[in-house]
Amino acid sequence: MSVQPYFVLEYVLRHTIDMNGSDPELVELMGRVAELMLEDLDRLVAEMDAAEIELSPMVGADAALIADMSASNRANAARLLTILARRETQLSADDVPPEALDVARTVARRGLDLDVIFQSYRRGQNTAWRHYLVHATRIAGTGPRLAPLLELSAQRMFAYVDQVVARVISVAQREREEILGGALARRAETIRLILDGAPIDSRRAGERLGYDLSRSHIALVLWSPPAGEVQGALEQAATMLARAAGLRPPLTFSAGSSALWAWMSGDVLPPVDVLRDALDAVPAGVRAAIGPPRAGITGFRRSHEAALGMHNLLAGQSDADRVTVYHDLEVTALAAQNITRAVEFVADTLGPLAADTPAAARLRETLRTFLDEAENAPRTAARLHTHRNTVLQRVARATELLGHPLGERRLAVELALEIAHRLGTRVLVRQVP
């Protein structure tokens, strides 16, 4: 679908949305509804995210896109609801969150259809409107004030969305025009063709990238929480990792406002501790997932797929290691390709041990280490810096919670413990207060 018809909305950008003539009582009711929605903002954003991922599964398979999209949803919802909660009567034409513009640039850089933006905003708008109806009915009841409240609210909400969509698509189109015909566009197109498995001559592709595709490749995905300008830090991190590995500067590609894809030409990595130390000079929030060495143009794609899969598993975990290599996460990545099934597997296998509590975490870590050390209590105690008797007590308690001897379903138990160790709260059972 062409995006050109949407630019009839550009007129919105030259005006403000004025409510000076609105009934003060309706403005007050809108403010109260907005206050309730702000209190429930996390759930609203989660439902907006889910609706947009359902619309475009391609987005749902990419943690960097999900992060940008979710940040945009939160910023837009918070911006509009805060304006309503303050009982303000005008919405500035420049009131577009920077997070919304970040998504526009990401979509343009990835070469995605700009109609994805329009359709996603409509999905998010419909989700927010359903929430608004529920809260508005609570505030105004079913009396005569409900209909005019909803009419004015719809006018305000939909005008805001139209304004933001017009600005965002305009920015995305400008971004696309800026890179068309340039070196960045050629690099992006070539990388996309390789990653899509399209037939492309390896030598010619390498010339366009300025990168030798005939050698072995180690792919990286680097990311950071979407706060401020992080691309410079991600580029620096990729360079530092390549230097620590004794390799040439990497080929890089901006994958979003807070994610970077990179490839190093080489087939051997130093110990992971050396790689972690290499990131000391960059902001603490920067994380890196490093794929396995793979040869040739197919290896360029395969190593990236492995690194991207790790990123999708680890993104959003504030306690994730700064550097994760595929060798350490390979089993978890294979077992947790379907995260919903992984959650069910961990809960079914570990039972009460799958609880997201400090006590259960201590028992899981002790049992995981105990099994890893071939059930040797002294070695387990040394690794955990605790006493042998403490280890035996915790193992006994963990076995009791499992409900069967350690010899039963040992492989399943070890796998579930490893998944829980690597993915943490994503696969654990939250306790209801």
Coordinates of C-alpha atoms in Angstrom, one line a residue:
M1 CA 0.0 0.0 0.0
S2 CA 1.3 3.4 -0.9
V3 CA 1.9 5.9 2.0
Q4 CA 1.2 8.9 -0.1
P5 CA -2.5 9.3 0.8
Y6 CA -1.6 9.6 4.5
F7 CA 0.2 12.9 3.8
V8 CA -3.2 14.6 3.7
L9 CA -2.7 14.5 7.4
E10 CA 0.2 16.9 7.1
Y11 CA -2.2 19.8 7.6
V12 CA -2.4 18.7 11.2
L13 CA 1.2 19.6 11.7
R14 CA 0.5 23.3 11.0
H15 CA -2.1 23.6 13.7
T16 CA -2.9 22.8 17.3
I17 CA -5.8 20.7 18.6
D18 CA -7.9 23.2 20.4
M19 CA -10.4 22.4 23.1
N20 CA -10.9 25.9 24.5
G21 CA -14.6 25.7 23.7
S22 CA -15.1 22.3 25.4
D23 CA -17.4 21.8 28.4
P24 CA -15.1 22.1 31.5
E25 CA -16.9 19.2 33.1
L26 CA -16.0 17.0 30.1
V27 CA -12.4 18.1 30.3
E28 CA -12.4 17.2 34.0
L29 CA -13.9 13.8 33.3
M30 CA -11.3 13.1 30.6
G31 CA -8.6 14.0 33.1
R32 CA -9.9 11.5 35.6
V33 CA -10.0 8.8 33.0
A34 CA -6.5 9.6 31.9
E35 CA -5.3 9.4 35.5
L36 CA -6.7 5.9 35.8
M37 CA -5.0 4.8 32.5
L38 CA -1.7 6.2 33.6
E39 CA -1.9 4.0 36.8
D40 CA -2.4 1.0 34.5
L41 CA 0.2 2.1 31.8
D42 CA 2.3 -1.1 31.9
R43 CA -0.6 -3.3 31.1
L44 CA -1.8 -0.9 28.3
V45 CA 1.6 -0.9 26.7
A46 CA 1.9 -4.6 26.9
E47 CA -1.4 -5.1 25.1
M48 CA -0.5 -2.5 22.5
D49 CA 2.8 -4.3 21.9
A50 CA 1.0 -7.7 21.6
A51 CA -1.5 -6.3 19.1
E52 CA 1.1 -4.9 16.9
I53 CA 3.3 -8.0 17.0
E54 CA 0.2 -10.1 16.0
L55 CA -0.2 -7.7 13.0
S56 CA 3.4 -8.2 11.9
P57 CA 5.1 -11.4 13.1
M58 CA 8.3 -10.2 11.5
V59 CA 8.5 -7.5 14.2
G60 CA 7.9 -10.1 16.9
A61 CA 10.9 -12.1 15.8
D62 CA 13.3 -9.1 16.3
A63 CA 14.0 -8.0 19.8
A64 CA 15.5 -4.7 18.6
L65 CA 12.4 -3.8 16.7
I66 CA 10.2 -4.8 19.6
A67 CA 12.2 -2.6 22.0
D68 CA 11.9 0.4 19.7
M69 CA 8.2 -0.2 19.1
S70 CA 7.4 -0.7 22.8
A71 CA 9.4 2.5 23.7
S72 CA 7.3 4.4 21.1
N73 CA 4.0 2.9 22.4
R74 CA 4.9 3.9 26.0
A75 CA 6.0 7.4 25.1
N76 CA 3.0 8.1 22.9
A77 CA 0.5 6.8 25.5
A78 CA 2.2 8.6 28.4
R79 CA 2.4 11.8 26.4
L80 CA -1.3 11.9 25.5
L81 CA -2.6 10.7 28.8
T82 CA -0.4 13.2 30.7
I83 CA -1.8 16.0 28.6
L84 CA -5.3 14.9 29.3
A85 CA -4.6 14.3 33.0
R86 CA -3.3 17.9 33.3
R87 CA -6.6 19.2 31.9
E88 CA -4.7 21.0 29.1
T89 CA -6.8 22.4 26.3
Q90 CA -4.2 22.5 23.5
L91 CA -1.9 19.9 22.0
S92 CA 1.2 21.4 20.4
A93 CA 1.9 20.4 16.8
D94 CA 5.4 19.6 17.8
D95 CA 4.3 17.2 20.6
V96 CA 5.7 14.0 19.0
P97 CA 7.9 11.9 21.3
P98 CA 11.4 11.2 20.0
E99 CA 10.9 7.5 20.6
A100 CA 8.2 7.6 17.9
L101 CA 10.7 9.1 15.5
D102 CA 13.3 6.4 16.4
V103 CA 10.9 3.7 15.1
A104 CA 10.5 5.6 11.9
R105 CA 14.2 5.7 11.3
T106 CA 14.5 2.0 12.2
V107 CA 11.8 1.0 9.7
A108 CA 13.4 3.1 7.0
R109 CA 16.9 1.6 7.6
R110 CA 15.6 -2.0 7.5
G111 CA 13.8 -1.4 4.2
L112 CA 10.4 -2.3 5.6
D113 CA 7.2 -1.1 4.0
L114 CA 6.2 2.2 5.6
D115 CA 2.6 1.0 5.8
V116 CA 3.7 -1.1 8.8
I117 CA 3.9 2.2 10.7
F118 CA 0.3 3.2 9.8
Q119 CA -1.2 -0.2 10.5
S120 CA 0.7 -0.5 13.8
Y121 CA -0.6 2.9 15.0
R122 CA -4.1 1.9 14.2
R123 CA -3.8 -1.3 16.1
G124 CA -2.3 0.6 19.1
Q125 CA -5.0 3.2 18.9
N126 CA -7.8 0.6 18.9
T127 CA -6.2 -1.1 22.0
A128 CA -5.9 2.2 23.9
W129 CA -9.5 3.1 22.9
R130 CA -10.8 -0.2 24.4
H131 CA -9.0 0.6 27.7
Y132 CA -10.4 4.1 27.6
L133 CA -14.0 2.9 27.2
V134 CA -13.7 0.7 30.3
H135 CA -12.3 3.5 32.4
A136 CA -14.7 6.1 31.0
T137 CA -17.7 4.0 31.9
R138 CA -16.4 3.7 35.5
I139 CA -16.0 7.4 35.8
A140 CA -19.1 8.7 33.9
G141 CA -21.4 5.7 34.4
T142 CA -24.0 5.0 31.7
G143 CA -25.7 8.4 32.2
P144 CA -26.1 11.3 29.8
R145 CA -22.5 12.5 30.2
L146 CA -21.0 9.3 28.8
A147 CA -21.8 9.9 25.1
P148 CA -20.4 13.5 24.9
L149 CA -17.4 12.4 27.0
L150 CA -16.6 9.6 24.5
E151 CA -17.2 11.9 21.5
L152 CA -14.8 14.6 22.8
S153 CA -12.3 11.9 23.9
A154 CA -12.3 10.2 20.5
Q155 CA -11.8 13.5 18.8
R156 CA -8.8 14.3 21.0
M157 CA -7.2 10.8 20.8
F158 CA -7.7 10.2 17.1
A159 CA -6.4 13.7 16.3
Y160 CA -3.3 13.0 18.3
V161 CA -2.7 9.8 16.5
D162 CA -3.2 11.4 13.1
Q163 CA -0.7 14.1 14.0
V164 CA 1.9 11.6 15.2
V165 CA 1.4 9.2 12.2
A166 CA 1.9 12.1 9.8
R167 CA 5.1 13.2 11.4
V168 CA 6.5 9.7 11.8
I169 CA 5.9 8.7 8.2
S170 CA 7.3 12.0 7.0
V171 CA 10.5 11.3 9.0
A172 CA 10.7 7.7 7.8
Q173 CA 10.3 8.8 4.2
R174 CA 13.0 11.5 4.5
E175 CA 15.3 8.9 6.2
R176 CA 14.8 6.6 3.2
E177 CA 15.4 9.3 0.7
E178 CA 18.7 10.3 2.4
I179 CA 20.1 6.8 2.3
L180 CA 18.8 5.9 -1.2
G181 CA 21.7 5.8 -3.7
G182 CA 24.3 6.2 -1.0
A183 CA 26.9 3.9 0.5
L184 CA 24.7 3.2 3.5
A185 CA 21.8 2.1 1.2
R186 CA 24.1 -0.3 -0.8
R187 CA 25.4 -1.8 2.4
A188 CA 21.9 -2.2 3.9
E189 CA 20.6 -3.8 0.6
T190 CA 23.6 -6.2 0.3
I191 CA 23.3 -7.3 4.0
R192 CA 19.6 -7.8 3.6
L193 CA 20.1 -10.0 0.5
I194 CA 22.7 -12.1 2.2
L195 CA 20.6 -12.6 5.4
D196 CA 17.5 -13.4 3.3
G197 CA 19.4 -16.2 1.5
A198 CA 19.0 -14.5 -1.9
P199 CA 21.3 -15.7 -4.7
I200 CA 24.1 -13.2 -4.7
D201 CA 27.7 -13.4 -5.9
S202 CA 30.0 -13.6 -2.9
R203 CA 32.9 -11.6 -4.5
R204 CA 30.6 -8.8 -5.7
A205 CA 28.8 -8.6 -2.4
G206 CA 32.1 -8.4 -0.6
E207 CA 33.2 -5.6 -2.8
R208 CA 30.1 -3.6 -2.0
L209 CA 30.6 -4.2 1.7
G210 CA 34.3 -3.7 1.7
Y211 CA 34.5 -7.0 3.6
D212 CA 35.9 -10.4 2.6
L213 CA 32.9 -12.8 2.6
S214 CA 35.1 -15.8 1.6
R215 CA 36.6 -16.1 5.1
S216 CA 35.1 -17.2 8.5
H217 CA 32.8 -14.8 10.3
I218 CA 31.8 -14.2 13.9
A219 CA 28.6 -12.2 14.1
L220 CA 27.7 -9.9 17.0
V221 CA 24.4 -8.3 18.1
L222 CA 25.0 -5.4 20.5
W223 CA 22.2 -3.6 22.3
S224 CA 21.5 -1.2 25.1
P225 CA 18.4 0.2 26.8
P226 CA 16.8 2.8 24.6
A227 CA 17.9 5.8 26.5
G228 CA 19.7 8.7 24.7
E229 CA 22.2 8.3 22.0
V230 CA 23.7 4.8 22.2
Q231 CA 24.8 4.1 18.6
G232 CA 28.2 5.6 19.2
A233 CA 28.7 3.4 22.3
L234 CA 27.6 0.3 20.4
E235 CA 30.0 1.0 17.5
Q236 CA 32.7 1.5 20.1
A237 CA 31.8 -1.8 21.8
A238 CA 32.0 -3.7 18.5
T239 CA 35.4 -2.2 17.8
M240 CA 36.7 -3.0 21.3
L241 CA 35.5 -6.7 21.0
A242 CA 37.2 -7.1 17.7
R243 CA 40.4 -5.6 19.1
A244 CA 40.2 -8.0 22.1
A245 CA 39.9 -10.9 19.7
G246 CA 42.9 -9.7 17.7
L247 CA 40.7 -9.1 14.6
R248 CA 40.3 -6.2 12.2
P249 CA 37.6 -3.6 12.8
P250 CA 34.1 -5.1 12.2
L251 CA 31.6 -4.6 9.5
T252 CA 28.6 -2.9 11.2
F253 CA 25.0 -2.2 10.5
S254 CA 22.6 -0.1 12.6
A255 CA 19.6 -2.3 13.4
G256 CA 17.6 0.3 15.3
S257 CA 17.9 3.1 17.8
S258 CA 19.4 0.8 20.4
A259 CA 20.8 -2.2 18.5
L260 CA 23.8 -2.8 16.2
W261 CA 24.6 -5.8 14.0
A262 CA 28.3 -6.5 13.4
W263 CA 30.6 -9.1 11.8
M264 CA 34.2 -9.9 12.6
S265 CA 36.4 -11.8 10.1
G266 CA 37.9 -14.6 12.1
D267 CA 37.5 -18.1 13.4
V268 CA 38.7 -18.0 17.0
L269 CA 37.5 -16.1 20.0
P270 CA 39.5 -15.4 23.2
P271 CA 38.0 -16.5 26.6
V272 CA 34.8 -14.8 27.4
D273 CA 36.4 -13.0 30.4
V274 CA 38.7 -11.2 28.0
L275 CA 35.7 -10.1 25.9
R276 CA 33.9 -8.8 29.0
D277 CA 36.9 -6.8 30.1
A278 CA 37.1 -5.2 26.7
L279 CA 33.7 -3.5 27.4
D280 CA 34.9 -1.7 30.5
A281 CA 35.4 1.5 28.5
V282 CA 31.7 1.6 27.2
P283 CA 28.5 2.3 29.2
A284 CA 27.4 -0.4 31.5
G285 CA 24.1 -1.0 29.8
V286 CA 25.7 -2.3 26.6
R287 CA 25.3 -6.0 26.0
A288 CA 26.7 -8.3 23.3
A289 CA 25.6 -11.7 21.9
I290 CA 28.4 -13.4 19.8
G291 CA 27.6 -16.1 17.3
P292 CA 29.8 -19.1 16.4
P293 CA 32.5 -18.9 13.8
R294 CA 31.1 -19.9 10.4
A295 CA 32.7 -20.0 7.0
G296 CA 31.7 -18.2 3.8
I297 CA 28.7 -16.2 2.8
T298 CA 26.4 -18.9 4.3
G299 CA 28.4 -18.7 7.5
F300 CA 27.9 -14.9 7.5
R301 CA 24.1 -15.5 7.7
R302 CA 24.3 -18.5 10.1
S303 CA 26.4 -16.8 12.7
H304 CA 24.1 -13.8 12.6
E305 CA 21.0 -16.0 13.0
A306 CA 22.6 -17.5 16.1
A307 CA 23.6 -14.2 17.6
L308 CA 20.2 -12.7 16.8
G309 CA 18.5 -15.7 18.5
M310 CA 20.5 -15.1 21.6
H311 CA 19.6 -11.4 21.6
N312 CA 15.9 -12.3 21.3
L313 CA 16.3 -14.5 24.4
L314 CA 18.3 -12.1 26.5
A315 CA 16.9 -8.7 25.5
G316 CA 15.1 -7.0 28.4
Q317 CA 17.1 -8.9 31.1
S318 CA 18.8 -6.2 33.2
D319 CA 21.0 -8.9 34.8
A320 CA 22.2 -10.5 31.6
D321 CA 25.9 -11.0 31.1
R322 CA 27.6 -8.2 29.3
V323 CA 28.9 -10.7 26.8
T324 CA 27.3 -14.0 25.9
V325 CA 28.9 -16.4 23.4
Y326 CA 26.9 -19.0 21.5
H327 CA 28.8 -21.9 23.0
D328 CA 27.5 -21.0 26.5
L329 CA 23.9 -20.5 25.4
E330 CA 23.6 -23.0 22.6
V331 CA 21.6 -25.6 24.6
T332 CA 19.3 -23.0 26.0
A333 CA 18.8 -21.3 22.6
L334 CA 17.8 -24.7 21.1
A335 CA 15.5 -25.6 24.0
A336 CA 13.8 -22.2 24.2
Q337 CA 13.1 -21.4 20.6
N338 CA 9.4 -21.4 21.6
I339 CA 9.5 -19.3 24.8
T340 CA 5.9 -20.3 25.7
R341 CA 6.8 -24.0 25.6
A342 CA 10.0 -23.3 27.5
V343 CA 8.0 -21.6 30.3
E344 CA 5.7 -24.6 30.5
F345 CA 8.6 -27.0 30.5
V346 CA 10.4 -25.3 33.4
A347 CA 7.2 -25.0 35.5
D348 CA 6.2 -28.7 34.8
T349 CA 9.7 -30.0 35.4
L350 CA 10.8 -28.0 38.5
G351 CA 7.4 -27.5 40.2
P352 CA 7.8 -25.2 43.2
L353 CA 11.5 -24.8 42.3
A354 CA 10.4 -22.7 39.4
A355 CA 9.2 -19.9 41.7
D356 CA 10.6 -16.5 41.0
T357 CA 11.8 -16.0 44.6
P358 CA 15.2 -15.6 46.3
A359 CA 14.7 -18.9 48.2
A360 CA 13.9 -20.9 45.1
A361 CA 16.8 -19.2 43.2
R362 CA 19.3 -20.4 45.9
L363 CA 18.0 -23.9 45.7
R364 CA 18.1 -24.0 41.9
E365 CA 21.6 -22.7 41.8
T366 CA 22.8 -25.2 44.4
L367 CA 21.1 -28.1 42.6
R368 CA 22.4 -27.0 39.2
T369 CA 26.0 -26.8 40.5
F370 CA 25.6 -30.0 42.4
L371 CA 24.6 -31.9 39.3
D372 CA 27.3 -30.2 37.2
E373 CA 29.9 -31.4 39.8
A374 CA 28.7 -35.0 39.5
E375 CA 26.9 -34.8 42.9
N376 CA 30.1 -34.0 44.7
A377 CA 29.2 -31.9 47.7
P378 CA 32.7 -30.5 48.6
R379 CA 33.4 -29.3 45.0
T380 CA 29.9 -27.8 44.9
A381 CA 30.5 -26.0 48.2
A382 CA 33.9 -24.6 46.9
R383 CA 32.2 -23.2 43.8
L384 CA 29.4 -21.6 45.8
H385 CA 31.7 -20.4 48.6
T386 CA 29.6 -22.1 51.2
H387 CA 29.8 -25.2 53.6
R388 CA 29.3 -28.8 52.5
N389 CA 26.5 -29.3 55.0
T390 CA 24.7 -26.3 53.6
V391 CA 24.9 -27.8 50.1
L392 CA 23.5 -31.1 51.3
Q393 CA 20.6 -29.4 53.1
R394 CA 19.7 -27.3 50.1
V395 CA 19.9 -30.4 47.8
A396 CA 17.7 -32.3 50.1
R397 CA 15.1 -29.5 50.1
A398 CA 15.3 -29.1 46.3
T399 CA 14.8 -32.8 45.9
E400 CA 11.8 -32.7 48.2
L401 CA 10.2 -29.9 46.1
L402 CA 10.9 -31.8 42.9
G403 CA 8.9 -34.6 44.3
H404 CA 11.1 -37.4 43.0
P405 CA 14.7 -38.7 43.3
L406 CA 17.4 -36.9 41.3
G407 CA 18.0 -40.0 39.2
E408 CA 14.5 -39.6 37.7
R409 CA 14.2 -37.3 34.7
R410 CA 17.7 -36.2 35.4
L411 CA 18.3 -34.8 31.8
A412 CA 15.0 -32.9 31.9
V413 CA 15.8 -31.5 35.4
E414 CA 19.3 -30.4 34.3
L415 CA 17.9 -28.7 31.2
A416 CA 15.1 -26.9 33.1
L417 CA 17.7 -25.7 35.6
E418 CA 19.9 -24.4 32.8
I419 CA 17.1 -22.6 31.1
A420 CA 16.1 -21.0 34.4
H421 CA 19.7 -20.0 35.1
R422 CA 20.1 -18.4 31.7
L423 CA 16.7 -16.8 31.1
G424 CA 15.7 -15.9 34.7
T425 CA 12.4 -14.2 35.2
R426 CA 11.3 -14.8 31.6
V427 CA 10.7 -18.5 32.4
L428 CA 10.0 -18.4 36.1
V429 CA 6.7 -18.5 37.9
R430 CA 5.8 -15.2 39.6
Q431 CA 4.3 -15.5 43.0
V432 CA 0.9 -14.0 43.6
P433 CA 1.0 -11.6 46.6

